[in-house]
């Protein structure tokens, strides 16, 4: 279906809605997309042209919660930029780059204050009554004083502090990714993303943080819902009686505002969800790949065309017009002419249905017919195609009639209405057009992609995907200034302590050779050891201490160095009951132990979080530290570890005295070495440890971009010795089984196998190597590095022609295989040659015809 036809399908749907924006939320821009209805209509009338006043350039760019999807529309995109809110001369935003909330001076762009949280802040704050409300991946909702950033209250959404690795960050199992919606003195937020772990929808007193109600049963209904249930992610919306919780890639769910009771889940079928949603009167419009309109009282689809696909990006509605950005144009539609046009179009669509079915059947007949019968079928195809084109042209004429205006538009990532001016933006620029006519008014280039626009107090703020925030206004005044955030000079430290920590970091890296993965500083002290390790390695470091004074000092030190939140997380927690998931730490150290007086509150906790198959603890002190023999109580620790199983222990006195403890494999841990478990295809694991109930250990990459789509039935991952090997599209990736760290990645042409239900798998794993069958050979890769250790060509076929490696198995030092006919066409060739170009979708009209007759008709039939 063409973008033009698809866009109009939505408009015909949208104009059936009685469109009336909710009352203004007050001066400024107090919430994401302006208000609780997410209308993107400014209170301030700001007329173009505008001039750039200042640019805020942060140290750390956004770090979105999820990798880009790549092969379909990115539906979970609420944190691709630092979206802002503004009022009373101040600008506020949350950062996923360094886990902070910032307040900028709206006139200058200078930082007024910042507030540190325990995890990324992904949704723009909300402003109400002089306070700032937001949520964090640390599992809490926060309220601050807008004037100085002081904490008013903090509330955890779930009941426990448990944390796991999520896409490279230590976060709560129940992160707050809905932001906080504030209305009528109540603050609402959701916590959790996995229904099986529990989902929490909460309402608290906006002034005090006291819990008004908490719905903790939402996760239990997940199995009843399409695509796995409710996963609160993205800004929520609210009508007078109902709270709408966006659900990531899925559609929103509705809850009663007065008591949190679950009302309904919008489940239209198909992949049409996303975090974009809009309330207009008694209608909710939601979805990204396909917009849908629902009655807010009961969740019933508002029109029989509600299943029409629509590729539009953003929508702004008023009493008389609707403004829409599609992938190719900006348009305004007139409601008055809509109803009759909708009826005409509906009747023509009914006529088209049997014609499309006929076309599909004729294509099948043509492909199966003999050459002698094909001309007659081709003639029928031409007649049916001409009839369909005539009806489609009539639909286009009807759709044109309801447009007030339409114009090409390349900036398609955000849209805001201010008075009679539309502001919009995209790659490299922001622009303005006349709302009455669509005519160009102004454009300004920026660095990055404009993902969000906010208008307040005579200024326009643009949020780009590189983290930059731009401020435009009418008065050009002086030259635009760039406020570049830079690390502050760390406060002067005790020189002796600084040297001890620097020497300790050098010694630890030398003794352990660990520079990647996750580090735990158990007893972070001043934070200096965490800082020195971060400067010497690529570790993501978690620093924990039970002393709040230590935590505050460590946060200050690391924040000044520009490492807090981006590389180092500092938390206060009971050292005898760490909140972190099992097996996450590649390296465990302690600043508090550097003096030799070791006090481990719970050795079991260190054992629990240390990564099997190579996790290392390194405890001791560097050279020059005088530790009396009486205080060197490492003997007890060594004895305790020796009684706990597979630990390799040694002392290293190269630079001081260090006890280096390496964790071996888990007793009873199994392996999965072939497509169906083993060379015998038993589909039975030998693992003795995995048993229900199960919980999430970590989640993260590779994500969908490099992966073979699931319907192609690609080879299953294989795993052994703490390594997980995943096959994507001509790529082999190795991950740590216990914490998800990428170990290595290799692009190998032909390293791809689909339809393994009939063509067999092409991966086999032994202690000596990972075997990968490509088109004409089998590679033996080093499981630790991915380097090629050996190559085994497949023998030619009996007639001397080339062969493809078919079946693959390995047992000990022997590999087994079979030969097969080479493929005529590589997997994905049609996709690369016909459907996409440079990784982007082709317009269907531009899809080139291949040699196969009527292949384009087949594509059009499927897509329509």
PDB file of C-alpha atoms in Angstrom, residues 651-861:
ATOM      1  CA  UNK A 651      48.525 -14.630  46.100  1.00  0.00           C
ATOM      2  CA  UNK A 652      50.248 -12.016  43.982  1.00  0.00           C
ATOM      3  CA  UNK A 653      53.049 -10.004  45.574  1.00  0.00           C
ATOM      4  CA  UNK A 654      54.236  -8.224  42.417  1.00  0.00           C
ATOM      5  CA  UNK A 655      52.909  -4.901  43.672  1.00  0.00           C
ATOM      6  CA  UNK A 656      51.992  -5.319  47.301  1.00  0.00           C
ATOM      7  CA  UNK A 657      49.997  -8.279  48.559  1.00  0.00           C
ATOM      8  CA  UNK A 658      46.870  -9.503  46.756  1.00  0.00           C
ATOM      9  CA  UNK A 659      44.589 -12.484  47.158  1.00  0.00           C
ATOM     10  CA  UNK A 660      43.263 -13.323  43.696  1.00  0.00           C
ATOM     11  CA  UNK A 661      40.253 -15.620  43.697  1.00  0.00           C
ATOM     12  CA  UNK A 662      38.850 -16.917  40.404  1.00  0.00           C
ATOM     13  CA  UNK A 663      35.510 -18.651  40.268  1.00  0.00           C
ATOM     14  CA  UNK A 664      35.277 -21.815  38.218  1.00  0.00           C
ATOM     15  CA  UNK A 665      32.236 -23.372  36.513  1.00  0.00           C
ATOM     16  CA  UNK A 666      29.033 -24.050  38.396  1.00  0.00           C
ATOM     17  CA  UNK A 667      28.616 -27.581  39.623  1.00  0.00           C
ATOM     18  CA  UNK A 668      25.782 -29.109  37.613  1.00  0.00           C
ATOM     19  CA  UNK A 669      25.753 -26.469  34.881  1.00  0.00           C
ATOM     20  CA  UNK A 670      24.999 -28.066  31.540  1.00  0.00           C
ATOM     21  CA  UNK A 671      25.621 -27.279  27.902  1.00  0.00           C
ATOM     22  CA  UNK A 672      23.699 -26.999  24.641  1.00  0.00           C
ATOM     23  CA  UNK A 673      26.078 -27.772  21.802  1.00  0.00           C
ATOM     24  CA  UNK A 674      23.894 -28.357  18.731  1.00  0.00           C
ATOM     25  CA  UNK A 675      20.594 -27.234  17.275  1.00  0.00           C
ATOM     26  CA  UNK A 676      18.784 -29.915  19.269  1.00  0.00           C
ATOM     27  CA  UNK A 677      21.029 -30.018  22.349  1.00  0.00           C
ATOM     28  CA  UNK A 678      23.695 -32.501  21.229  1.00  0.00           C
ATOM     29  CA  UNK A 679      25.042 -34.520  18.331  1.00  0.00           C
ATOM     30  CA  UNK A 680      22.297 -37.058  18.892  1.00  0.00           C
ATOM     31  CA  UNK A 681      19.510 -34.487  18.476  1.00  0.00           C
ATOM     32  CA  UNK A 682      17.992 -35.523  21.803  1.00  0.00           C
ATOM     33  CA  UNK A 683      16.661 -32.013  22.598  1.00  0.00           C
ATOM     34  CA  UNK A 684      17.514 -32.798  26.223  1.00  0.00           C
ATOM     35  CA  UNK A 685      19.817 -30.617  28.278  1.00  0.00           C
ATOM     36  CA  UNK A 686      22.185 -32.142  30.814  1.00  0.00           C
ATOM     37  CA  UNK A 687      21.856 -29.076  33.087  1.00  0.00           C
ATOM     38  CA  UNK A 688      21.033 -29.982  36.694  1.00  0.00           C
ATOM     39  CA  UNK A 689      20.437 -26.460  38.016  1.00  0.00           C
ATOM     40  CA  UNK A 690      17.716 -24.810  35.945  1.00  0.00           C
ATOM     41  CA  UNK A 691      14.310 -25.399  37.447  1.00  0.00           C
ATOM     42  CA  UNK A 692      11.198 -23.350  38.036  1.00  0.00           C
ATOM     43  CA  UNK A 693      10.133 -20.860  38.985  1.00  0.00           C
ATOM     44  CA  UNK A 694      12.471 -18.859  36.764  1.00  0.00           C
ATOM     45  CA  UNK A 695      13.349 -15.185  36.947  1.00  0.00           C
ATOM     46  CA  UNK A 696      15.204 -12.768  34.682  1.00  0.00           C
ATOM     47  CA  UNK A 697      18.967 -12.861  35.225  1.00  0.00           C
ATOM     48  CA  UNK A 698      19.901 -10.219  32.616  1.00  0.00           C
ATOM     49  CA  UNK A 699      18.586  -8.862  29.356  1.00  0.00           C
ATOM     50  CA  UNK A 700      20.181  -7.012  26.486  1.00  0.00           C
ATOM     51  CA  UNK A 701      21.752  -7.366  23.091  1.00  0.00           C
ATOM     52  CA  UNK A 702      22.020  -8.533  20.387  1.00  0.00           C
ATOM     53  CA  UNK A 703      18.555  -7.107  19.754  1.00  0.00           C
ATOM     54  CA  UNK A 704      16.752  -7.516  16.434  1.00  0.00           C
ATOM     55  CA  UNK A 705      18.956  -5.566  14.035  1.00  0.00           C
ATOM     56  CA  UNK A 706      21.500  -8.312  13.236  1.00  0.00           C
ATOM     57  CA  UNK A 707      19.195 -11.240  13.885  1.00  0.00           C
ATOM     58  CA  UNK A 708      17.412 -13.459  11.392  1.00  0.00           C
ATOM     59  CA  UNK A 709      13.664 -12.892  11.665  1.00  0.00           C
ATOM     60  CA  UNK A 710      12.035 -15.667  13.629  1.00  0.00           C
ATOM     61  CA  UNK A 711       9.792 -17.033  10.880  1.00  0.00           C
ATOM     62  CA  UNK A 712      12.901 -18.021   8.899  1.00  0.00           C
ATOM     63  CA  UNK A 713      13.628 -20.660  11.578  1.00  0.00           C
ATOM     64  CA  UNK A 714      17.318 -20.002  12.027  1.00  0.00           C
ATOM     65  CA  UNK A 715      19.778 -22.022  14.058  1.00  0.00           C
ATOM     66  CA  UNK A 716      19.292 -21.912  17.823  1.00  0.00           C
ATOM     67  CA  UNK A 717      22.099 -20.483  19.977  1.00  0.00           C
ATOM     68  CA  UNK A 718      24.585 -22.920  21.475  1.00  0.00           C
ATOM     69  CA  UNK A 719      26.227 -22.568  24.881  1.00  0.00           C
ATOM     70  CA  UNK A 720      28.950 -24.096  27.029  1.00  0.00           C
ATOM     71  CA  UNK A 721      31.495 -23.005  29.641  1.00  0.00           C
ATOM     72  CA  UNK A 722      29.758 -19.728  30.358  1.00  0.00           C
ATOM     73  CA  UNK A 723      29.632 -18.610  26.713  1.00  0.00           C
ATOM     74  CA  UNK A 724      26.557 -18.181  24.541  1.00  0.00           C
ATOM     75  CA  UNK A 725      27.003 -18.226  20.758  1.00  0.00           C
ATOM     76  CA  UNK A 726      24.339 -16.547  18.651  1.00  0.00           C
ATOM     77  CA  UNK A 727      24.052 -16.650  14.871  1.00  0.00           C
ATOM     78  CA  UNK A 728      22.667 -13.617  13.073  1.00  0.00           C
ATOM     79  CA  UNK A 729      22.659 -12.647   9.416  1.00  0.00           C
ATOM     80  CA  UNK A 730      26.156 -13.693   8.333  1.00  0.00           C
ATOM     81  CA  UNK A 731      27.488 -12.903  11.779  1.00  0.00           C
ATOM     82  CA  UNK A 732      28.494 -14.977  14.798  1.00  0.00           C
ATOM     83  CA  UNK A 733      28.292 -13.307  18.210  1.00  0.00           C
ATOM     84  CA  UNK A 734      29.615 -14.609  21.511  1.00  0.00           C
ATOM     85  CA  UNK A 735      28.119 -13.410  24.799  1.00  0.00           C
ATOM     86  CA  UNK A 736      28.804 -14.159  28.418  1.00  0.00           C
ATOM     87  CA  UNK A 737      26.006 -16.482  29.513  1.00  0.00           C
ATOM     88  CA  UNK A 738      25.901 -15.046  33.018  1.00  0.00           C
ATOM     89  CA  UNK A 739      25.826 -11.279  32.451  1.00  0.00           C
ATOM     90  CA  UNK A 740      25.322 -10.701  28.723  1.00  0.00           C
ATOM     91  CA  UNK A 741      28.676  -9.052  28.010  1.00  0.00           C
ATOM     92  CA  UNK A 742      29.609  -9.190  24.313  1.00  0.00           C
ATOM     93  CA  UNK A 743      32.815 -11.238  24.117  1.00  0.00           C
ATOM     94  CA  UNK A 744      33.404 -11.065  20.372  1.00  0.00           C
ATOM     95  CA  UNK A 745      31.622 -10.675  17.050  1.00  0.00           C
ATOM     96  CA  UNK A 746      32.617 -11.867  13.574  1.00  0.00           C
ATOM     97  CA  UNK A 747      30.988 -11.198  10.235  1.00  0.00           C
ATOM     98  CA  UNK A 748      31.380 -14.371   8.184  1.00  0.00           C
ATOM     99  CA  UNK A 749      29.806 -14.601   4.703  1.00  0.00           C
ATOM    100  CA  UNK A 750      27.623 -17.689   4.531  1.00  0.00           C
ATOM    101  CA  UNK A 751      27.442 -18.101   8.317  1.00  0.00           C
ATOM    102  CA  UNK A 752      23.673 -18.328   8.178  1.00  0.00           C
ATOM    103  CA  UNK A 753      21.226 -21.204   8.164  1.00  0.00           C
ATOM    104  CA  UNK A 754      17.472 -20.881   7.828  1.00  0.00           C
ATOM    105  CA  UNK A 755      14.665 -23.431   7.641  1.00  0.00           C
ATOM    106  CA  UNK A 756      16.641 -25.654   9.962  1.00  0.00           C
ATOM    107  CA  UNK A 757      13.522 -27.794  10.343  1.00  0.00           C
ATOM    108  CA  UNK A 758      14.319 -29.180   6.891  1.00  0.00           C
ATOM    109  CA  UNK A 759      17.923 -28.127   6.244  1.00  0.00           C
ATOM    110  CA  UNK A 760      19.535 -28.960   9.603  1.00  0.00           C
ATOM    111  CA  UNK A 761      21.699 -26.779  11.802  1.00  0.00           C
ATOM    112  CA  UNK A 762      25.119 -25.382  10.974  1.00  0.00           C
ATOM    113  CA  UNK A 763      26.581 -24.835  14.465  1.00  0.00           C
ATOM    114  CA  UNK A 764      28.343 -27.345  16.691  1.00  0.00           C
ATOM    115  CA  UNK A 765      30.279 -26.682  19.889  1.00  0.00           C
ATOM    116  CA  UNK A 766      32.962 -28.631  21.717  1.00  0.00           C
ATOM    117  CA  UNK A 767      35.557 -27.713  24.299  1.00  0.00           C
ATOM    118  CA  UNK A 768      38.048 -27.376  21.473  1.00  0.00           C
ATOM    119  CA  UNK A 769      36.102 -25.127  19.151  1.00  0.00           C
ATOM    120  CA  UNK A 770      32.941 -23.632  17.746  1.00  0.00           C
ATOM    121  CA  UNK A 771      32.232 -25.183  14.339  1.00  0.00           C
ATOM    122  CA  UNK A 772      30.374 -23.050  11.802  1.00  0.00           C
ATOM    123  CA  UNK A 773      29.293 -24.468   8.444  1.00  0.00           C
ATOM    124  CA  UNK A 774      29.217 -21.830   5.719  1.00  0.00           C
ATOM    125  CA  UNK A 775      28.332 -22.401   2.080  1.00  0.00           C
ATOM    126  CA  UNK A 776      31.278 -24.538   1.036  1.00  0.00           C
ATOM    127  CA  UNK A 777      33.354 -25.050   4.150  1.00  0.00           C
ATOM    128  CA  UNK A 778      33.290 -25.486   7.902  1.00  0.00           C
ATOM    129  CA  UNK A 779      35.258 -23.160  10.170  1.00  0.00           C
ATOM    130  CA  UNK A 780      36.596 -24.071  13.575  1.00  0.00           C
ATOM    131  CA  UNK A 781      36.634 -20.924  15.722  1.00  0.00           C
ATOM    132  CA  UNK A 782      38.295 -20.328  19.059  1.00  0.00           C
ATOM    133  CA  UNK A 783      35.358 -20.050  21.519  1.00  0.00           C
ATOM    134  CA  UNK A 784      37.254 -17.459  23.564  1.00  0.00           C
ATOM    135  CA  UNK A 785      38.289 -15.112  20.757  1.00  0.00           C
ATOM    136  CA  UNK A 786      36.405 -16.048  17.587  1.00  0.00           C
ATOM    137  CA  UNK A 787      39.653 -16.488  15.661  1.00  0.00           C
ATOM    138  CA  UNK A 788      39.726 -19.167  12.953  1.00  0.00           C
ATOM    139  CA  UNK A 789      41.685 -22.184  14.119  1.00  0.00           C
ATOM    140  CA  UNK A 790      41.039 -24.468  11.139  1.00  0.00           C
ATOM    141  CA  UNK A 791      39.089 -24.675   7.864  1.00  0.00           C
ATOM    142  CA  UNK A 792      37.470 -27.857   6.518  1.00  0.00           C
ATOM    143  CA  UNK A 793      36.345 -27.637   2.874  1.00  0.00           C
ATOM    144  CA  UNK A 794      33.360 -29.735   1.895  1.00  0.00           C
ATOM    145  CA  UNK A 795      34.142 -32.424  -0.708  1.00  0.00           C
ATOM    146  CA  UNK A 796      32.767 -31.920  -4.200  1.00  0.00           C
ATOM    147  CA  UNK A 797      29.737 -33.851  -5.314  1.00  0.00           C
ATOM    148  CA  UNK A 798      30.092 -37.110  -7.256  1.00  0.00           C
ATOM    149  CA  UNK A 799      29.749 -35.300 -10.578  1.00  0.00           C
ATOM    150  CA  UNK A 800      32.518 -32.883  -9.604  1.00  0.00           C
ATOM    151  CA  UNK A 801      30.243 -29.911  -9.063  1.00  0.00           C
ATOM    152  CA  UNK A 802      30.561 -27.684  -5.991  1.00  0.00           C
ATOM    153  CA  UNK A 803      28.690 -28.741  -2.858  1.00  0.00           C
ATOM    154  CA  UNK A 804      27.231 -26.957   0.124  1.00  0.00           C
ATOM    155  CA  UNK A 805      27.918 -28.107   3.668  1.00  0.00           C
ATOM    156  CA  UNK A 806      24.663 -29.555   4.958  1.00  0.00           C
ATOM    157  CA  UNK A 807      24.423 -31.480   8.235  1.00  0.00           C
ATOM    158  CA  UNK A 808      26.988 -30.600  10.898  1.00  0.00           C
ATOM    159  CA  UNK A 809      27.777 -32.305  14.189  1.00  0.00           C
ATOM    160  CA  UNK A 810      30.841 -32.570  16.401  1.00  0.00           C
ATOM    161  CA  UNK A 811      31.832 -35.012  19.113  1.00  0.00           C
ATOM    162  CA  UNK A 812      35.210 -34.796  20.762  1.00  0.00           C
ATOM    163  CA  UNK A 813      37.798 -34.430  18.012  1.00  0.00           C
ATOM    164  CA  UNK A 814      35.531 -35.662  15.239  1.00  0.00           C
ATOM    165  CA  UNK A 815      33.195 -33.628  13.087  1.00  0.00           C
ATOM    166  CA  UNK A 816      30.440 -35.102  10.957  1.00  0.00           C
ATOM    167  CA  UNK A 817      28.809 -33.569   7.924  1.00  0.00           C
ATOM    168  CA  UNK A 818      26.910 -34.057   4.728  1.00  0.00           C
ATOM    169  CA  UNK A 819      26.835 -32.352   1.364  1.00  0.00           C
ATOM    170  CA  UNK A 820      23.944 -30.610  -0.297  1.00  0.00           C
ATOM    171  CA  UNK A 821      23.207 -28.656  -3.419  1.00  0.00           C
ATOM    172  CA  UNK A 822      24.292 -25.025  -3.375  1.00  0.00           C
ATOM    173  CA  UNK A 823      21.474 -22.516  -3.074  1.00  0.00           C
ATOM    174  CA  UNK A 824      20.474 -20.736  -6.271  1.00  0.00           C
ATOM    175  CA  UNK A 825      19.843 -17.531  -4.316  1.00  0.00           C
ATOM    176  CA  UNK A 826      21.383 -16.457  -1.033  1.00  0.00           C
ATOM    177  CA  UNK A 827      19.037 -15.945   1.903  1.00  0.00           C
ATOM    178  CA  UNK A 828      17.788 -12.369   1.982  1.00  0.00           C
ATOM    179  CA  UNK A 829      18.772 -11.599  -1.628  1.00  0.00           C
ATOM    180  CA  UNK A 830      15.246 -10.585  -2.597  1.00  0.00           C
ATOM    181  CA  UNK A 831      15.032  -8.449   0.532  1.00  0.00           C
ATOM    182  CA  UNK A 832      18.290  -6.665  -0.247  1.00  0.00           C
ATOM    183  CA  UNK A 833      17.672  -6.298  -3.975  1.00  0.00           C
ATOM    184  CA  UNK A 834      13.963  -5.542  -4.067  1.00  0.00           C
ATOM    185  CA  UNK A 835      12.522  -4.392  -0.769  1.00  0.00           C
ATOM    186  CA  UNK A 836      15.315  -2.363   0.854  1.00  0.00           C
ATOM    187  CA  UNK A 837      18.131  -0.086  -0.235  1.00  0.00           C
ATOM    188  CA  UNK A 838      21.019   0.893   2.053  1.00  0.00           C
ATOM    189  CA  UNK A 839      19.110  -0.578   4.984  1.00  0.00           C
ATOM    190  CA  UNK A 840      15.960   1.486   4.359  1.00  0.00           C
ATOM    191  CA  UNK A 841      12.578   0.527   2.938  1.00  0.00           C
ATOM    192  CA  UNK A 842      12.024   1.235  -0.760  1.00  0.00           C
ATOM    193  CA  UNK A 843       8.754   2.857  -1.847  1.00  0.00           C
ATOM    194  CA  UNK A 844       6.743   0.045  -3.405  1.00  0.00           C
ATOM    195  CA  UNK A 845       6.499   1.978  -6.676  1.00  0.00           C
ATOM    196  CA  UNK A 846      10.321   1.990  -6.891  1.00  0.00           C
ATOM    197  CA  UNK A 847      10.737  -1.727  -6.277  1.00  0.00           C
ATOM    198  CA  UNK A 848      12.611  -3.090  -9.314  1.00  0.00           C
ATOM    199  CA  UNK A 849      11.199  -6.036 -11.249  1.00  0.00           C
ATOM    200  CA  UNK A 850      13.359  -9.158 -10.987  1.00  0.00           C
ATOM    201  CA  UNK A 851      13.642 -11.793 -13.685  1.00  0.00           C
ATOM    202  CA  UNK A 852      10.855 -13.877 -12.183  1.00  0.00           C
ATOM    203  CA  UNK A 853       7.587 -12.863 -13.907  1.00  0.00           C
ATOM    204  CA  UNK A 854       4.986 -11.050 -11.820  1.00  0.00           C
ATOM    205  CA  UNK A 855       7.156 -11.044  -8.715  1.00  0.00           C
ATOM    206  CA  UNK A 856       6.248  -7.410  -8.122  1.00  0.00           C
ATOM    207  CA  UNK A 857       2.578  -8.354  -8.280  1.00  0.00           C
ATOM    208  CA  UNK A 858       3.254 -10.921  -5.569  1.00  0.00           C
ATOM    209  CA  UNK A 859       4.928  -8.316  -3.363  1.00  0.00           C
ATOM    210  CA  UNK A 860       2.110  -5.841  -3.880  1.00  0.00           C
ATOM    211  CA  UNK A 861      -0.488  -8.497  -3.170  1.00  0.00           C
TER     212      UNK A 861
END
